Coordinates of C-alpha atoms in Angstrom, one line a residue:
M153 CA 18.2 -6.2 -18.6
S154 CA 14.8 -6.3 -16.8
A155 CA 14.5 -4.7 -13.4
K156 CA 14.8 -7.0 -10.4
Y157 CA 12.1 -6.7 -7.8
C158 CA 10.5 -8.5 -4.9
Y159 CA 7.4 -8.2 -2.7
W160 CA 7.9 -7.5 1.0
S161 CA 6.0 -7.1 4.2
V162 CA 6.0 -7.2 8.0
A163 CA 3.9 -10.1 9.3
D164 CA 4.2 -11.1 13.0
G165 CA 1.6 -12.6 15.3
P166 CA -1.7 -13.3 13.4
Y167 CA -0.5 -11.5 10.4
G168 CA 1.8 -14.4 9.6
A169 CA -1.1 -16.6 8.6
M170 CA -2.5 -13.8 6.4
M171 CA 0.9 -13.5 4.7
E172 CA 1.1 -17.2 4.0
H173 CA -2.4 -17.0 2.5
C174 CA -1.3 -14.0 0.3
V175 CA 1.7 -16.0 -1.0
R176 CA -0.4 -19.1 -1.7
T177 CA -2.8 -17.0 -3.8
A178 CA 0.1 -15.4 -5.6
R179 CA 1.7 -18.8 -6.4
A180 CA -1.7 -20.1 -7.6
C181 CA -1.9 -17.2 -10.1
G182 CA 1.6 -17.9 -11.4
V183 CA 3.4 -15.2 -9.4
F184 CA 6.8 -16.6 -8.5
K185 CA 8.7 -13.5 -7.4
E186 CA 10.3 -13.6 -4.0
F187 CA 8.4 -12.5 -0.8
H188 CA 10.7 -11.1 1.8
V189 CA 9.0 -10.8 5.2
L190 CA 10.0 -9.6 8.6
T191 CA 8.3 -11.9 11.1
D192 CA 8.5 -13.8 14.4
R193 CA 8.3 -17.3 12.9
P194 CA 9.1 -19.1 9.7
L195 CA 6.4 -18.5 7.0
A196 CA 5.8 -20.9 4.2
G197 CA 6.9 -19.5 0.8
C198 CA 8.7 -16.5 2.3
E199 CA 12.3 -15.4 2.8
C200 CA 12.0 -14.6 6.5
Y201 CA 13.9 -12.2 8.8
D202 CA 13.5 -11.4 12.5
A203 CA 11.1 -8.6 13.3
Y204 CA 11.6 -6.4 16.3
Q205 CA 8.7 -5.3 18.6
C206 CA 7.4 -1.9 17.7
D207 CA 4.2 0.2 17.7
K208 CA 2.3 -0.5 14.5
A209 CA -0.6 1.9 15.1
D210 CA 0.4 4.6 12.7
G211 CA 2.0 2.3 10.1
L212 CA 5.3 4.2 10.2
F213 CA 7.1 0.9 11.0
K214 CA 6.8 0.3 7.2
L215 CA 9.1 3.2 6.5
H216 CA 11.5 2.3 9.3
Y217 CA 11.8 -1.3 8.1
L218 CA 12.2 0.0 4.5
K219 CA 15.3 2.0 5.5
V220 CA 17.0 -0.4 7.9
G221 CA 16.0 -3.7 6.2
M222 CA 15.1 -3.6 2.6
S223 CA 17.8 -1.2 1.6
K224 CA 20.3 -4.0 2.3
L225 CA 18.8 -6.4 -0.2
L226 CA 20.0 -6.3 -3.8
F227 CA 16.8 -5.6 -5.7
D228 CA 16.0 -2.6 -7.9
Y229 CA 12.5 -2.3 -6.7
F230 CA 10.6 -3.2 -3.5
I231 CA 6.8 -3.8 -3.6
W232 CA 5.1 -3.5 -0.2
L233 CA 2.0 -5.6 0.4
D234 CA -0.1 -5.5 3.6
A235 CA -0.5 -9.1 4.9
D236 CA -4.3 -9.0 4.4
T237 CA -3.9 -9.0 0.6
M238 CA -4.6 -11.7 -2.0
F239 CA -3.9 -12.2 -5.7
V240 CA -6.6 -13.1 -8.2
R241 CA -4.4 -12.8 -11.3
N242 CA -0.8 -12.4 -12.1
P243 CA -0.4 -8.6 -12.6
V244 CA 0.8 -7.7 -16.0
D245 CA 4.1 -5.6 -15.8
V246 CA 3.6 -4.6 -12.2
L247 CA 6.3 -1.9 -12.5
A248 CA 4.6 -0.1 -15.3
C249 CA 2.7 2.0 -12.7
L250 CA 5.9 3.8 -11.9
G251 CA 6.4 5.5 -15.2
R252 CA 9.6 7.5 -14.7
S253 CA 8.9 8.1 -11.0
P254 CA 11.0 6.4 -8.3
I255 CA 7.9 5.6 -6.3
H256 CA 4.3 4.6 -6.9
V257 CA 1.6 5.0 -4.3
P258 CA -2.0 4.7 -5.6
L259 CA -3.7 8.1 -5.2
E260 CA -7.4 7.6 -4.4
V261 CA -9.2 10.9 -3.6
N262 CA -8.5 14.4 -5.0
L263 CA -8.8 16.7 -1.9
S264 CA -8.4 19.7 -4.1
A265 CA -11.6 18.9 -5.9
L266 CA -13.7 19.0 -2.6
T267 CA -16.1 21.9 -2.4
E268 CA -17.3 21.1 1.1
D269 CA -15.2 19.8 4.0
R270 CA -15.5 16.1 4.9
E271 CA -14.0 14.0 7.7
W272 CA -11.3 11.3 7.1
R273 CA -10.3 9.3 10.2
G274 CA -11.4 12.1 12.5
R275 CA -9.6 14.8 10.6
S276 CA -10.9 17.6 8.4
C277 CA -10.1 17.0 4.7
F278 CA -9.7 20.8 4.3
R279 CA -7.1 20.8 7.1
L280 CA -5.3 17.9 5.5
R281 CA -5.3 19.6 2.2
E282 CA -3.9 22.8 3.7
L283 CA -1.1 20.9 5.5
F284 CA 0.0 19.2 2.2
R285 CA 0.0 22.6 0.6
Q286 CA 2.1 24.1 3.4
A287 CA 4.6 21.2 3.0
G288 CA 5.2 22.0 -0.6
V289 CA 2.6 20.0 -2.7
I290 CA 1.8 22.4 -5.6
N291 CA -0.3 20.1 -7.7
A292 CA -3.7 18.7 -6.7
V293 CA -3.6 17.1 -3.3
Y294 CA -4.6 13.4 -3.0
L295 CA -5.4 11.0 -0.2
S296 CA -3.7 7.6 -0.5
R297 CA -3.0 4.5 1.7
S298 CA 0.1 2.5 2.4
A299 CA -1.3 -1.1 1.8
F300 CA 0.5 -1.3 -1.6
W301 CA 3.4 0.8 -2.9
V302 CA 6.5 0.4 -5.0
V303 CA 9.8 2.2 -4.5
H304 CA 13.2 2.1 -6.3
R305 CA 16.1 1.1 -4.1
E306 CA 18.0 4.3 -4.8
A307 CA 15.1 6.4 -3.7
I308 CA 14.7 4.8 -0.3
E309 CA 16.7 7.3 1.7
E310 CA 15.0 10.3 0.1
V311 CA 11.5 8.8 0.5
Y312 CA 12.2 8.1 4.1
E313 CA 13.5 11.6 4.9
L314 CA 10.6 13.3 3.1
A315 CA 8.0 11.2 4.8
M316 CA 9.4 11.6 8.3
Q317 CA 9.8 15.4 7.7
F318 CA 6.2 15.6 6.8
V319 CA 5.2 13.7 9.9
Q320 CA 7.2 16.1 12.1
E321 CA 5.8 19.2 10.4
A322 CA 2.2 17.8 10.9
K323 CA 3.0 17.1 14.5
L324 CA 4.0 20.8 15.0
S325 CA 0.7 21.8 13.5
G326 CA -1.2 19.6 15.9
L327 CA -2.0 16.7 13.5
K328 CA -0.9 13.1 13.8
M329 CA 0.1 11.6 10.5
G330 CA 0.8 7.9 9.6
A331 CA 2.4 6.0 6.8
D332 CA -0.6 6.6 4.5
E333 CA -0.2 10.4 4.5
A334 CA 3.6 10.3 4.8
L335 CA 4.1 8.0 1.8
G336 CA 1.5 9.9 -0.3
Y337 CA 3.2 13.2 0.5
A338 CA 6.7 11.8 -0.5
M339 CA 5.4 10.6 -3.8
Q340 CA 3.5 13.8 -4.6
I341 CA 6.7 15.7 -4.0
L342 CA 8.9 13.4 -6.0
C343 CA 6.8 12.6 -9.1
A344 CA 6.3 15.0 -11.9
D345 CA 2.8 13.8 -12.8
P346 CA 0.8 12.7 -9.8
E347 CA -2.2 12.0 -12.0
A348 CA -0.3 9.1 -13.6
H349 CA -0.4 7.4 -10.2
L350 CA -4.2 7.7 -9.7
L351 CA -6.0 4.5 -8.7
A352 CA -8.2 5.2 -11.7
A353 CA -5.1 5.1 -14.0
H354 CA -4.3 1.5 -13.0
P355 CA -7.7 -0.2 -12.3
E356 CA -6.4 -3.6 -13.1
L357 CA -3.4 -3.5 -10.8
W358 CA -4.5 -3.0 -7.1
A359 CA -7.4 -1.8 -5.0
S360 CA -8.4 -1.9 -1.4
D361 CA -11.8 -3.2 -0.5
V362 CA -12.5 -0.2 1.8
E363 CA -16.3 -0.8 1.7
G364 CA -16.0 -4.5 2.8
Q365 CA -17.6 -5.9 -0.3
F366 CA -15.7 -9.1 0.1
Q367 CA -16.2 -9.7 3.9
T368 CA -18.6 -12.6 3.1
A369 CA -17.3 -13.6 -0.4
I370 CA -13.9 -14.4 -1.9
P371 CA -12.9 -12.1 -4.8
N372 CA -13.2 -14.1 -8.0
G373 CA -11.3 -11.8 -10.4
E374 CA -14.4 -10.0 -11.8
S375 CA -14.8 -6.2 -11.9
W376 CA -16.5 -4.4 -9.1
Q377 CA -17.4 -0.9 -8.1
W378 CA -14.8 0.8 -5.9
R379 CA -15.7 3.8 -3.7
H380 CA -13.8 5.8 -1.2
P381 CA -15.6 6.9 2.0
V382 CA -14.7 10.5 1.4
R383 CA -16.3 10.6 -2.0
A384 CA -18.6 7.6 -1.9
E385 CA -20.7 9.2 -4.7
A386 CA -17.8 8.7 -7.2
A387 CA -17.7 5.0 -8.1
L388 CA -14.9 3.5 -10.2
A389 CA -15.0 0.2 -12.0
V390 CA -11.9 -1.8 -11.1
R391 CA -10.7 -5.3 -11.8
P392 CA -7.5 -5.5 -9.8
A393 CA -5.1 -8.4 -9.9
I394 CA -4.1 -7.6 -6.3
I395 CA -6.8 -6.9 -3.7
H396 CA -6.3 -5.5 -0.2
L397 CA -8.9 -7.0 2.2
P398 CA -8.8 -4.8 5.4
G399 CA -12.2 -6.0 6.6
N400 CA -11.2 -9.7 6.4
K401 CA -8.3 -9.7 8.9
E402 CA -9.9 -12.2 11.4
S403 CA -11.1 -14.6 8.7
L404 CA -7.8 -14.5 6.9
A405 CA -5.8 -15.2 10.1
Q406 CA -8.0 -18.2 10.9
L407 CA -8.2 -19.6 7.4
P408 CA -6.9 -23.2 7.4
L409 CA -4.5 -24.4 4.8
E410 CA -6.9 -26.5 2.7
A411 CA -9.5 -23.7 2.6
A412 CA -6.8 -21.2 1.6
K413 CA -5.9 -23.4 -1.3
E414 CA -9.5 -23.7 -2.4
S415 CA -10.0 -19.9 -2.1
A416 CA -7.0 -19.2 -4.3
P417 CA -7.9 -18.5 -8.0
G418 CA -6.9 -20.9 -10.7

């Protein structure tokens, strides 16, 4: 029997329009899995639930909603998508990225390979690397983000506890961590082979447009050069089916229905 999974997100306020656009692009690509969304209004194409007001600055709301909300739904796997995401193809076997791990978070930058310190969101990469080491990561230490990740239902409690424990340990050390680092930490503790979860290992699944290459152009499904700000010199050719567009929030929120249909591939 094949595993049962759904996509999910939190999309209130202007993020609701972004989520509707995300779903429209998915449907246009032949993706017909359910989208379960916590929101403040009905969203077309989504199974909707009431979202409570909370501080979203650090992204930890994703973990809180995972524990109190998604764990009640009868799916084997839950795939989180930030609302400012679009599909350009139907991903082939989206769960293959898990391997035998209960969680997949795309790992983007190997901090252990850095020979000189660099800054990431106002923090020293060497200091971040040291903190991950102190918290028990024994393999190479990686940076990741929380715009796309997959988790098995039975691992939700453990992932949540590990992530929040890391946030608290970092706070005691004087560093504020968010969902990006917390989820990345939980996965690097739980999975036996972190390198199997590298962004480079799955270049046709997902990538985030961190450089804003698509701020003035809609992705058309062709390959492009992905770079991370911490190691901009290391380019990676990617052709992801799912693309996170963090630099397009305003345009996605204001995209009218007909324009959204035209922008969807297919």
